[in-house]
Coordinates of C-alpha atoms and ligand atoms in Angstrom, one line a residue:
X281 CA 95.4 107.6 79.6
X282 CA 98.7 108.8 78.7
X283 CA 101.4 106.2 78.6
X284 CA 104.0 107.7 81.0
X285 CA 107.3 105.9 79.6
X286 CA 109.6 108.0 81.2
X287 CA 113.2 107.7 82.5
X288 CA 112.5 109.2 85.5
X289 CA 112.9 106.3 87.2
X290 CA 109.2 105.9 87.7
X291 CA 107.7 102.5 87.0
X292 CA 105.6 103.4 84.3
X293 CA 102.5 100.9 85.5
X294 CA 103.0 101.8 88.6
X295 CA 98.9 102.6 89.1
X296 CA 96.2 104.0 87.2
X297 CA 94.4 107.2 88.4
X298 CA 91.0 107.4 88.2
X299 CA 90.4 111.3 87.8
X300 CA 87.0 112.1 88.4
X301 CA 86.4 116.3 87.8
X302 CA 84.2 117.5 89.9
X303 CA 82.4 119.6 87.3
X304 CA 81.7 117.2 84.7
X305 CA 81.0 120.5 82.1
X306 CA 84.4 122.5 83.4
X307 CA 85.7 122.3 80.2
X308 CA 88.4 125.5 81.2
X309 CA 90.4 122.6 83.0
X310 CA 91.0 119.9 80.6
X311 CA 93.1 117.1 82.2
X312 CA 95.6 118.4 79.5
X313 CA 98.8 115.9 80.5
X314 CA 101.8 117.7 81.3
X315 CA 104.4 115.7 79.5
X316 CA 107.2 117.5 80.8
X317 CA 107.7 120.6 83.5
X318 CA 107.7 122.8 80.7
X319 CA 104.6 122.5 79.6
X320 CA 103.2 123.4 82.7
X321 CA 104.0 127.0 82.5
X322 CA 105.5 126.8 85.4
X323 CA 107.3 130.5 86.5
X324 CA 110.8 130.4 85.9
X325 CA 112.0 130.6 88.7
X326 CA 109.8 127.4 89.9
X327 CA 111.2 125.7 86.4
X328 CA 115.2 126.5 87.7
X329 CA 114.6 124.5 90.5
X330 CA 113.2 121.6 89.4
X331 CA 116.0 121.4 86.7
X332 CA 118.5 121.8 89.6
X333 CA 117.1 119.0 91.4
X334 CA 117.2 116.8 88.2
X335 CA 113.3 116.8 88.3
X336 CA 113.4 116.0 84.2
X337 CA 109.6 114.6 84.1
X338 CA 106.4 115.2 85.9
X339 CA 105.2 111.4 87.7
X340 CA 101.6 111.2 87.1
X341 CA 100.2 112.5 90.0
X342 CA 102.0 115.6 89.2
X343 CA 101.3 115.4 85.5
X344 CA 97.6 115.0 86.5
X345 CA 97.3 117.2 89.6
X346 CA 99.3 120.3 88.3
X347 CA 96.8 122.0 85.3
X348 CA 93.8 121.7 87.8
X349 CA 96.3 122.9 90.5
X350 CA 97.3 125.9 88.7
X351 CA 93.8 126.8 86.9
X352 CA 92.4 129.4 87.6
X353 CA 90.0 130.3 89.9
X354 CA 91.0 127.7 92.1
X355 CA 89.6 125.1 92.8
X356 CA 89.8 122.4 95.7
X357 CA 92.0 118.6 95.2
X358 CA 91.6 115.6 96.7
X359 CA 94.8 113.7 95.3
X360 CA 95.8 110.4 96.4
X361 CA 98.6 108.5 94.8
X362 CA 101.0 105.5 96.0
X363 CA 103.6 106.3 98.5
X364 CA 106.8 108.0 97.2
X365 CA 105.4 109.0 93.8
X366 CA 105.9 112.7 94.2
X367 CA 103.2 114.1 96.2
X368 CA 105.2 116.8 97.2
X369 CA 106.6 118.2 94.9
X370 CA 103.2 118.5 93.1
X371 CA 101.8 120.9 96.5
X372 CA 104.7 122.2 96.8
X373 CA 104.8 123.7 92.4
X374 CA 101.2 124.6 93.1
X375 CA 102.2 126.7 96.5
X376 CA 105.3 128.4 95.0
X377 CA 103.1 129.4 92.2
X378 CA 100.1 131.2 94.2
X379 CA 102.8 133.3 96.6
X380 CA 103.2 136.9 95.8
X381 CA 106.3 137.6 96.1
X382 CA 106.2 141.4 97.0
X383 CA 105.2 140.8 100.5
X384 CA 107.4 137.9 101.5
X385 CA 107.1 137.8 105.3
X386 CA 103.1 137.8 104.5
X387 CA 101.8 134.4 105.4
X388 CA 100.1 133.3 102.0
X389 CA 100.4 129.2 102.1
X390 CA 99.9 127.1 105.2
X391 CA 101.1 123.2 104.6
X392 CA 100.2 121.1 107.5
X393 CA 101.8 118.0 108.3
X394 CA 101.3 115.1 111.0
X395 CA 105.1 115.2 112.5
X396 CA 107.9 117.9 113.2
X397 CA 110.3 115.3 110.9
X398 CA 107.6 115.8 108.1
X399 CA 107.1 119.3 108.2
X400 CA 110.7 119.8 108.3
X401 CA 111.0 117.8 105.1
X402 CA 108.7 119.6 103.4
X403 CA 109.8 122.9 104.4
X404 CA 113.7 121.3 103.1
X405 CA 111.3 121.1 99.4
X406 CA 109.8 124.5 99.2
X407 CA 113.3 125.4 99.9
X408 CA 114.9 123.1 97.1
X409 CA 112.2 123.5 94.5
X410 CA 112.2 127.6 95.7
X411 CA 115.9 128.1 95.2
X412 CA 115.9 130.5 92.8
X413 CA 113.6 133.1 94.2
X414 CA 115.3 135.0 96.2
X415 CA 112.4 136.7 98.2
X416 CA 111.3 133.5 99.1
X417 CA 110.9 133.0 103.2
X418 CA 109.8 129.4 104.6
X419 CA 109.4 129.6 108.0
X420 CA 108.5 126.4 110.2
X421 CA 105.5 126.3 112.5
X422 CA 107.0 123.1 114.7
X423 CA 107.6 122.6 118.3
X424 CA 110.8 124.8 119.5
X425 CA 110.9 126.9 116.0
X426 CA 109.4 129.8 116.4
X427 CA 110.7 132.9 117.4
X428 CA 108.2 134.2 120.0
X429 CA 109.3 137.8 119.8
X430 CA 109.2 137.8 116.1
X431 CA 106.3 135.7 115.0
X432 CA 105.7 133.5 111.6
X433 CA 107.2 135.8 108.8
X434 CA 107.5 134.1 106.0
X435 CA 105.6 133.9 102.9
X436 CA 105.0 130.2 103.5
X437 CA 104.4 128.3 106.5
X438 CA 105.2 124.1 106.9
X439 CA 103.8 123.4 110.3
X440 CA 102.4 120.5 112.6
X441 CA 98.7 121.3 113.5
X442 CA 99.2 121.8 117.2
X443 CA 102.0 124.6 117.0
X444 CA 100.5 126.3 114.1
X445 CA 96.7 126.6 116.2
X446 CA 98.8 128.2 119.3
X447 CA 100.9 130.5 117.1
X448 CA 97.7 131.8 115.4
X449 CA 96.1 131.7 119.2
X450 CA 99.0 134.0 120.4
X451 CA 98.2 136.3 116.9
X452 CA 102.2 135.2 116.2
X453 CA 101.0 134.1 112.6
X454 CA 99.1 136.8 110.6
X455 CA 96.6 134.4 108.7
X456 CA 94.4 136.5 107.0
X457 CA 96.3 136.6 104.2
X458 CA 96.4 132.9 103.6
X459 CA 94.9 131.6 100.2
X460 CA 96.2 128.3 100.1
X461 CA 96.1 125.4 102.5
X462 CA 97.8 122.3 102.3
X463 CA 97.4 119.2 104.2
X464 CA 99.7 116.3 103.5
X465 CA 98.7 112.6 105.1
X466 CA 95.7 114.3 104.9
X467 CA 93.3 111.1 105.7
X468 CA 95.3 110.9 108.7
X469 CA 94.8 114.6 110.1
X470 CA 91.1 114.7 109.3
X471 CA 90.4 111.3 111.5
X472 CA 88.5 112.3 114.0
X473 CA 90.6 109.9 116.3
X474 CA 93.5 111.7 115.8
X475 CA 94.7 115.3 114.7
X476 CA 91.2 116.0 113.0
X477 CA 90.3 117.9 115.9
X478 CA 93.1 119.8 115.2
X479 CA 92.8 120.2 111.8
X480 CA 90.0 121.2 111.5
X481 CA 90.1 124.3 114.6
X482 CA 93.0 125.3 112.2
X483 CA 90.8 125.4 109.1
X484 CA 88.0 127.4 110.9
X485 CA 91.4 130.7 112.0
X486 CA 91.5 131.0 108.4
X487 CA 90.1 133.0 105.6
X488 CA 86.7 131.1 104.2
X489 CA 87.4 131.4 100.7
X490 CA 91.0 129.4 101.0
X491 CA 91.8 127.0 98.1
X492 CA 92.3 123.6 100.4
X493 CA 94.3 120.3 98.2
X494 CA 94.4 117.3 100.2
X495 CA 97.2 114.8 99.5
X496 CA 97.8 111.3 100.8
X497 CA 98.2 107.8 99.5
X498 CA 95.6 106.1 101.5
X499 CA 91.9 107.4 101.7
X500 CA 90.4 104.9 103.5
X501 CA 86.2 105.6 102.7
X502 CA 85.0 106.8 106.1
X503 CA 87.8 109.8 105.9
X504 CA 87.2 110.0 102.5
X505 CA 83.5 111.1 103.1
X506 CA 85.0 113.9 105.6
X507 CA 87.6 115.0 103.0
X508 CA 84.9 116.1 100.9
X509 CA 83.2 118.0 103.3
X510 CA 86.8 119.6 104.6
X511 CA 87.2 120.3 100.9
X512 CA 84.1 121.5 99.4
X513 CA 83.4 120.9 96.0
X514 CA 86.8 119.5 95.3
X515 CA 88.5 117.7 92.3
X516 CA 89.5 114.5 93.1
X517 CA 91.8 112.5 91.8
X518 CA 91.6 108.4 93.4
X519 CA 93.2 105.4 92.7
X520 CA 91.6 102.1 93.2
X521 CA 91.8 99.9 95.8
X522 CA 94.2 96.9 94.6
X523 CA 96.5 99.6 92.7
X524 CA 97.8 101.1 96.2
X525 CA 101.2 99.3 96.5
X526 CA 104.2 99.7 94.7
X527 CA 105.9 97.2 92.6
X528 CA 109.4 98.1 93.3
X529 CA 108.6 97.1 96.9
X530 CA 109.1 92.9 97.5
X531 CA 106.5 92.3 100.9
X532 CA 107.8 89.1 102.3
X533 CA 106.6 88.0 106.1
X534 CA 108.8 86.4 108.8
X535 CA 106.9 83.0 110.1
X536 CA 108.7 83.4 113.6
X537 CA 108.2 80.3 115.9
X538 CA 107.2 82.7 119.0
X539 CA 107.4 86.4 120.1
X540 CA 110.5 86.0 122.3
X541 CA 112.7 84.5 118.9
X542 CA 111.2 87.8 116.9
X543 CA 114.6 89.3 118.7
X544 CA 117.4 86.8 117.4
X545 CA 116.0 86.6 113.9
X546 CA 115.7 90.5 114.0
X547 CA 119.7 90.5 114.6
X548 CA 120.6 87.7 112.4
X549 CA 119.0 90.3 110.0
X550 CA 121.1 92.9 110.7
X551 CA 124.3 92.4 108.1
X552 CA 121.8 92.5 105.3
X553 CA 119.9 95.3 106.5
X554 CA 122.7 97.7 106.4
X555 CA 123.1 96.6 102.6
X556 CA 121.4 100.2 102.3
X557 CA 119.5 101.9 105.3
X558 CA 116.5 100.2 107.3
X559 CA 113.7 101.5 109.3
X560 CA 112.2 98.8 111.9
X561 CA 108.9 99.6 112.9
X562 CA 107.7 98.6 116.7
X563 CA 104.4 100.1 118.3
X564 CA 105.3 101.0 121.3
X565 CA 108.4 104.2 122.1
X566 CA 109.2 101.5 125.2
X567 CA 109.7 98.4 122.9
X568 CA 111.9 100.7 120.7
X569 CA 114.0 101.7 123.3
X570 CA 114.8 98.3 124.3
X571 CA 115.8 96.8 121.0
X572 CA 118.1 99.4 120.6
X573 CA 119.8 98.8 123.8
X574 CA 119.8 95.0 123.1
X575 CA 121.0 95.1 119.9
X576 CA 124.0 98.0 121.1
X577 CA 124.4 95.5 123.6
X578 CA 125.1 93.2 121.3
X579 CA 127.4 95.0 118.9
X580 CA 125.6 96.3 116.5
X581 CA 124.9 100.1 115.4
X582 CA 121.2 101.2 115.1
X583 CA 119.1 103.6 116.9
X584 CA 115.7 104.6 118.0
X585 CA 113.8 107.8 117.3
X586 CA 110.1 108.2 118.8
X587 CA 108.1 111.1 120.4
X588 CA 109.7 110.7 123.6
X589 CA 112.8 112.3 122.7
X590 CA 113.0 115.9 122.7
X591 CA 112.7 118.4 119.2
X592 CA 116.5 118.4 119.0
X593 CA 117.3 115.1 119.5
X594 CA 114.6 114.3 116.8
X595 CA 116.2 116.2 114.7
X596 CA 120.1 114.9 114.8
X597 CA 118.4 111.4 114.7
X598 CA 117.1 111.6 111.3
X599 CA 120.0 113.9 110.0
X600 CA 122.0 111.3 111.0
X601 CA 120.1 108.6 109.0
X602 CA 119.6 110.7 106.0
X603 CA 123.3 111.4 106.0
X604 CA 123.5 107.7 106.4
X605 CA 126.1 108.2 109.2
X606 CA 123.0 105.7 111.1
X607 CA 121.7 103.1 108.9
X608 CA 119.4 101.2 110.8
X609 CA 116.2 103.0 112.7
X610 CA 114.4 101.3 115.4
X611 CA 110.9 103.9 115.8
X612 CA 107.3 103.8 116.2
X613 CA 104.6 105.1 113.7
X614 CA 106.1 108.3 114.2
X615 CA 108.2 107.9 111.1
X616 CA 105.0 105.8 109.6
X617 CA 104.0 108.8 107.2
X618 CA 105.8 110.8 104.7
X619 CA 109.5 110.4 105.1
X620 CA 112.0 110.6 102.2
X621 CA 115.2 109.1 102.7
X622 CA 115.9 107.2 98.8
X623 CA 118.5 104.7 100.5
X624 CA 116.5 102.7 102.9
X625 CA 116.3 99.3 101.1
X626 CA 114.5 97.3 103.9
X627 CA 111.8 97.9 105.8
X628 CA 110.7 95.5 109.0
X629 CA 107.7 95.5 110.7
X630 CA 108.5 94.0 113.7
X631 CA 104.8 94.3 115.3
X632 CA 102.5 94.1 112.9
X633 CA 100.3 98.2 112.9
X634 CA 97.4 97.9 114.9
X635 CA 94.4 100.2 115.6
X636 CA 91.3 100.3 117.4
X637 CA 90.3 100.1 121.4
X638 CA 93.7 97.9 122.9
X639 CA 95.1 97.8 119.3
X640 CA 92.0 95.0 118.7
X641 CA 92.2 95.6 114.7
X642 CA 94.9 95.5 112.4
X643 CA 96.2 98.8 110.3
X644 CA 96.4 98.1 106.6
X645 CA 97.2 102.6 106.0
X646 CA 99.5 102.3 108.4
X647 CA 101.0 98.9 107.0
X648 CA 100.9 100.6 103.4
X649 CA 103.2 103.6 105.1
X650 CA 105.8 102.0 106.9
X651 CA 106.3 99.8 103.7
X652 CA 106.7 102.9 101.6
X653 CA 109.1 104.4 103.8
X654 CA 111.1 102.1 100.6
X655 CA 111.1 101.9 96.9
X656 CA 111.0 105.5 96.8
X657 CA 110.1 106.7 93.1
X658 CA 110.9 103.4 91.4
X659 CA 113.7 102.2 93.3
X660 CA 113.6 99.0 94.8
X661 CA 113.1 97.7 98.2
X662 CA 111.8 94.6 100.4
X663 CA 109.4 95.0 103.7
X664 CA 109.7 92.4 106.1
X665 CA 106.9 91.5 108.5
X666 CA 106.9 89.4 111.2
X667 CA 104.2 86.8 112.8
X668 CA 104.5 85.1 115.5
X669 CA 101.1 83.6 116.5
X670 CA 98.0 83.8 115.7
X671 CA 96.6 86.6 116.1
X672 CA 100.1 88.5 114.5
X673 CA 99.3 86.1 111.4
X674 CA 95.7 86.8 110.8
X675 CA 96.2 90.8 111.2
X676 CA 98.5 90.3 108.3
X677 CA 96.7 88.3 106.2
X678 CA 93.6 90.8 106.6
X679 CA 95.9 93.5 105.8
X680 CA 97.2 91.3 102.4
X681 CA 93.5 90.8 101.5
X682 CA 92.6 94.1 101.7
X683 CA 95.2 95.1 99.6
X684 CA 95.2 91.9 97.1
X685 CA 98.6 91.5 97.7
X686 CA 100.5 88.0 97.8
X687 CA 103.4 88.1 100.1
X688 CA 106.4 86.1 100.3
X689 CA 107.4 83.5 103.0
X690 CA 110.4 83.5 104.6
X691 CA 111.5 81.4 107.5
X692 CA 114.3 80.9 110.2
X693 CA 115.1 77.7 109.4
X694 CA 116.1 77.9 105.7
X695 CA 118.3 80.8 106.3
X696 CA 120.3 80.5 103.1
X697 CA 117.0 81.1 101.2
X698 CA 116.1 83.6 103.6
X699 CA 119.1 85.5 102.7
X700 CA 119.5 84.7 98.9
X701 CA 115.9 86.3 98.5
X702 CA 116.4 89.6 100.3
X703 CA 119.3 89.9 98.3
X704 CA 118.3 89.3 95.1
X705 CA 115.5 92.6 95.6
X706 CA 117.9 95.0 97.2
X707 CA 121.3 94.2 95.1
X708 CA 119.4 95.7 92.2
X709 CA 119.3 99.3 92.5
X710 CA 116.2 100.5 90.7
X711 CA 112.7 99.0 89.4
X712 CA 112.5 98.8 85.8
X713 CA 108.9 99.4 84.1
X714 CA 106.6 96.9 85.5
X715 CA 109.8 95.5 87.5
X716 CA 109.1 92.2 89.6
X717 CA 111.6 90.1 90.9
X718 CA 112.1 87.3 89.2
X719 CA 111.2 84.7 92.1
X720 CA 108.5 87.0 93.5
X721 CA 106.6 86.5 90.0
X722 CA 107.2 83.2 89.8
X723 CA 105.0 82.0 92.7
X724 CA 103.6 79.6 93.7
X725 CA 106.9 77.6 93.8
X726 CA 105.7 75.9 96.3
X727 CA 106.6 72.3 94.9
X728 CA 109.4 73.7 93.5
X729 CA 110.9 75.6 96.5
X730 CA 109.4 73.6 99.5
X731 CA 108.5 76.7 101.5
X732 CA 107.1 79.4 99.2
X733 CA 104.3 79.9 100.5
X734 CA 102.0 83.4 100.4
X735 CA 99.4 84.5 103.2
X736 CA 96.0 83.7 102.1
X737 CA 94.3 86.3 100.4
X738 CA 91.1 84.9 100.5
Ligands
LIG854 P1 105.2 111.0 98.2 O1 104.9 112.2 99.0 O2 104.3 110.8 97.0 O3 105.4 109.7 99.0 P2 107.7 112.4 97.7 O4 107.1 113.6 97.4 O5 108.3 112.3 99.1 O6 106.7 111.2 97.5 O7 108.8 112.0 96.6 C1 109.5 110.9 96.6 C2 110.9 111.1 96.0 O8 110.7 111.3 94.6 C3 111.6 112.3 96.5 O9 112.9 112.0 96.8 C4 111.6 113.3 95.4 O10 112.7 114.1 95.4 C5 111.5 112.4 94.2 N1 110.8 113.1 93.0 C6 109.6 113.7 93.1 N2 109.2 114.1 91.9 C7 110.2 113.8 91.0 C8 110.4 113.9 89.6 N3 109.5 114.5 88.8 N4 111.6 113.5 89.0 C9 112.5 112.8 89.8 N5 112.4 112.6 91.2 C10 111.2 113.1 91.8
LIG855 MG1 104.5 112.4 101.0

């Protein structure tokens, strides 16, 4: 495999990628790596905008997915790689270079995402990365955006599954035209418990020969089996299990004594968390609501964004915390998936994700998103979780053995440590190559420290 030294910023171990082609004797799509954009052949128009956004190297997942992305005939991709890594953009080069651009209110691409805040990202990158073509039109298929007397008119389409089947229902979105069909968090669209319903009625209003890539950083293997069926005869391009987390992120757990303290440590968190940005992560919109009025209460600026709150308010929320006029989000797995935002430093789970009938199992995709939310193409960041019984405490350590990870203790008593630790992550900007922090790596300390002490992973 290529070593990818780069100084992209890009931990350059950050995973391996198992590449498996489909067609074992397609010798027409050699996984020729792509050591920079330009030998991609990328249009140059497509090239421009990369440049403009300082994109100076491909990561790997779009050094691996972009020749069999741009082949021709095409061909179906299953990608997965490890949460901010650059998914995007690598759809997003492949969409821009499949549009013809002499019919540009013909719908050609369709890139479906879980959440309006997602889909508007996305469509925010087709625009960036698309800057310099001029007849480029995005349009976004999301609740409250689409102009009923007009239709979808644009070349290509960023959408949530939901508005996107009514549109096509209404015959506001011209699909026959389509040849390319994206679907980002894709394990979480096809599952059957969710939006796979959706997904897939979406699928069946297009044309039959479409060329479908599916991205996401968790496959988990029952969705996995689906994907391949949603994407016949794809490419795939997997990473193995204990290579799913990213080393720039430090995952420590809160041991907190009982549920009703979780609030008062949360706050006594609050001057290091707006160090950079934060995202806390509750699972219900109700419990969000109610830390955000406590802690206002209480003198301190954060606020909550879940699906109870209308598209426009949505909206302004995360503007606002992109901007980084609000630093510290208080939300529900709504903002679980996908979202960019480079200066959130800390991430705290203050429930632990749970699934299943009554939330009876723990979450370890979800778990693996909300922590992403931070060390966002080899920056650094620390997640936070917190325990407060039993049952809190043996979700997570099912979730740390599934992954193979080792987390760091923290408790409420020893705040100085407490403090010192977080600090030392997210005072230092970026993750070099192979980057651990020095304390992290050093574990067990337990002698040493007293209290470092890891959930089992057994
Ligand atoms: P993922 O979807 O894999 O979680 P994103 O596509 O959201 O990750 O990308 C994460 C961040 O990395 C974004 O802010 C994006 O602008 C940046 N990025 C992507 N590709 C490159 C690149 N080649 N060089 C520099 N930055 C990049
Ligand atoms: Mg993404």
């Amino acid at each position: 495999m290529a070593d990818n030294a780069n100084d992209s910023g890009l931990a350059e171990n950050a995973y391996e990628v198992q590449v498996e082609l489909s067609d074992m004797v397609d010798t027409d799509n050699p996984l020729a790596a792509a050591n920079d954009f330009k030998a991609l052949n990328l249009s140059e128009g497509i090239y421009q905008g990369l440049l403009a956004m300082n994109f100076k190297k491909p990561s790997k997942v779009q050094e691996k997915a972009l020749p069999l992305l741009l082949a021709d005939p095409p061909r179906n991709l299953i990608a997965q790689s490890q949460s901010g890594t650059g998914k995007t953009a690598a759809f997003v080069i492949a969409v821009l270079s499949r549009v013809d651009y002499s019919k540009p209110q013909q719908p050609q691409a369709l890139i479906l995402a879980p959440t309006r805040e997602l889909a508007r990202q996305i469509q925010g990158v087709v625009q960036s990365i698309g800057q310099f073509i001029p007849e480029l039109i995005v349009e976004a298929a999301v609740p409250g955006a689409i102009d009923r007397a007009v239709g979808v008119k644009g070349s290509v389409v960023v959408g949530t599954p939901g508005t996107v089947m009514e549109s096509i229902k209404r015959r506001q979105f011209d699909t026959r035209e389509l040849r390319i069909l994206v679907i980002d968090e894709a394990d979480n669209m096809l599952d059957m418990a969710g939006l796979g319903d959706q997904a897939n009625k979406v699928k069946n209003m297009l044309p039959r020969n479409i060329q479908i890539l599916l991205f996401s950083a968790t496959f988990p293997e029952k969705v996995g089996q689906y994907a391949r069926k949603f994407a016949p005869n794809a490419h795939s391009m997997m990473l193995q299990r204990d290579n799913l987390t990213v080393k720039g992120i430090s995952q420590m757990f809160m041991d907190c004594p009982n549920d009703n303290e979780k609030y008062d440590i949360l706050v006594k968190l609050y001057s290091l968390m707006t160090i950079g940005s934060s995202v806390i992560f509750v699972s219900t919109r109700n419990s969000a609501s109610i830390i955000e009025q406590r802690m206002v209460g209480d003198g301190h600026q954060v606020s909550a964004l879940h699906g109870a709150f209308d598209p426009a308010d949505r909206d302004r929320l995360l503007e606002d915390f992109r901007a980084g006029r609000s630093k510290v989000l208080i939300t529900t797995n709504v903002m679980a998936r996908g979202i960019d935002v480079s200066s959130v430093s800390m991430v705290i789970n203050y429930d632990i994700p749970m699934k299943g009938p009554g939330e009876s199992e723990p979450d370890p995709e979800t778990y693996l998103h909300r922590i992403g939310r931070t060390g966002r193409f080899g920056r650094v960041g620390v997640s936070i979780s917190f325990v407060s019984d039993k049952r809190s405490f043996n979700a997570l350590a099912a979730i740390a053995n599934e992954y193979n990870i080792d987390l760091v203790q923290l408790t409420p008593d020893d705040w100085d440590r407490t403090e010192r630790k977080i600090q030392e992550v997210i005072k230092s900007t970026r993750a070099e190559p192979g980057y651990v922090p020095e304390e992290v790596k050093d574990q067990p300390q337990d002698e040493a420290e007293g209290a470092e002490k890891t959930v089992a992973t057994e």
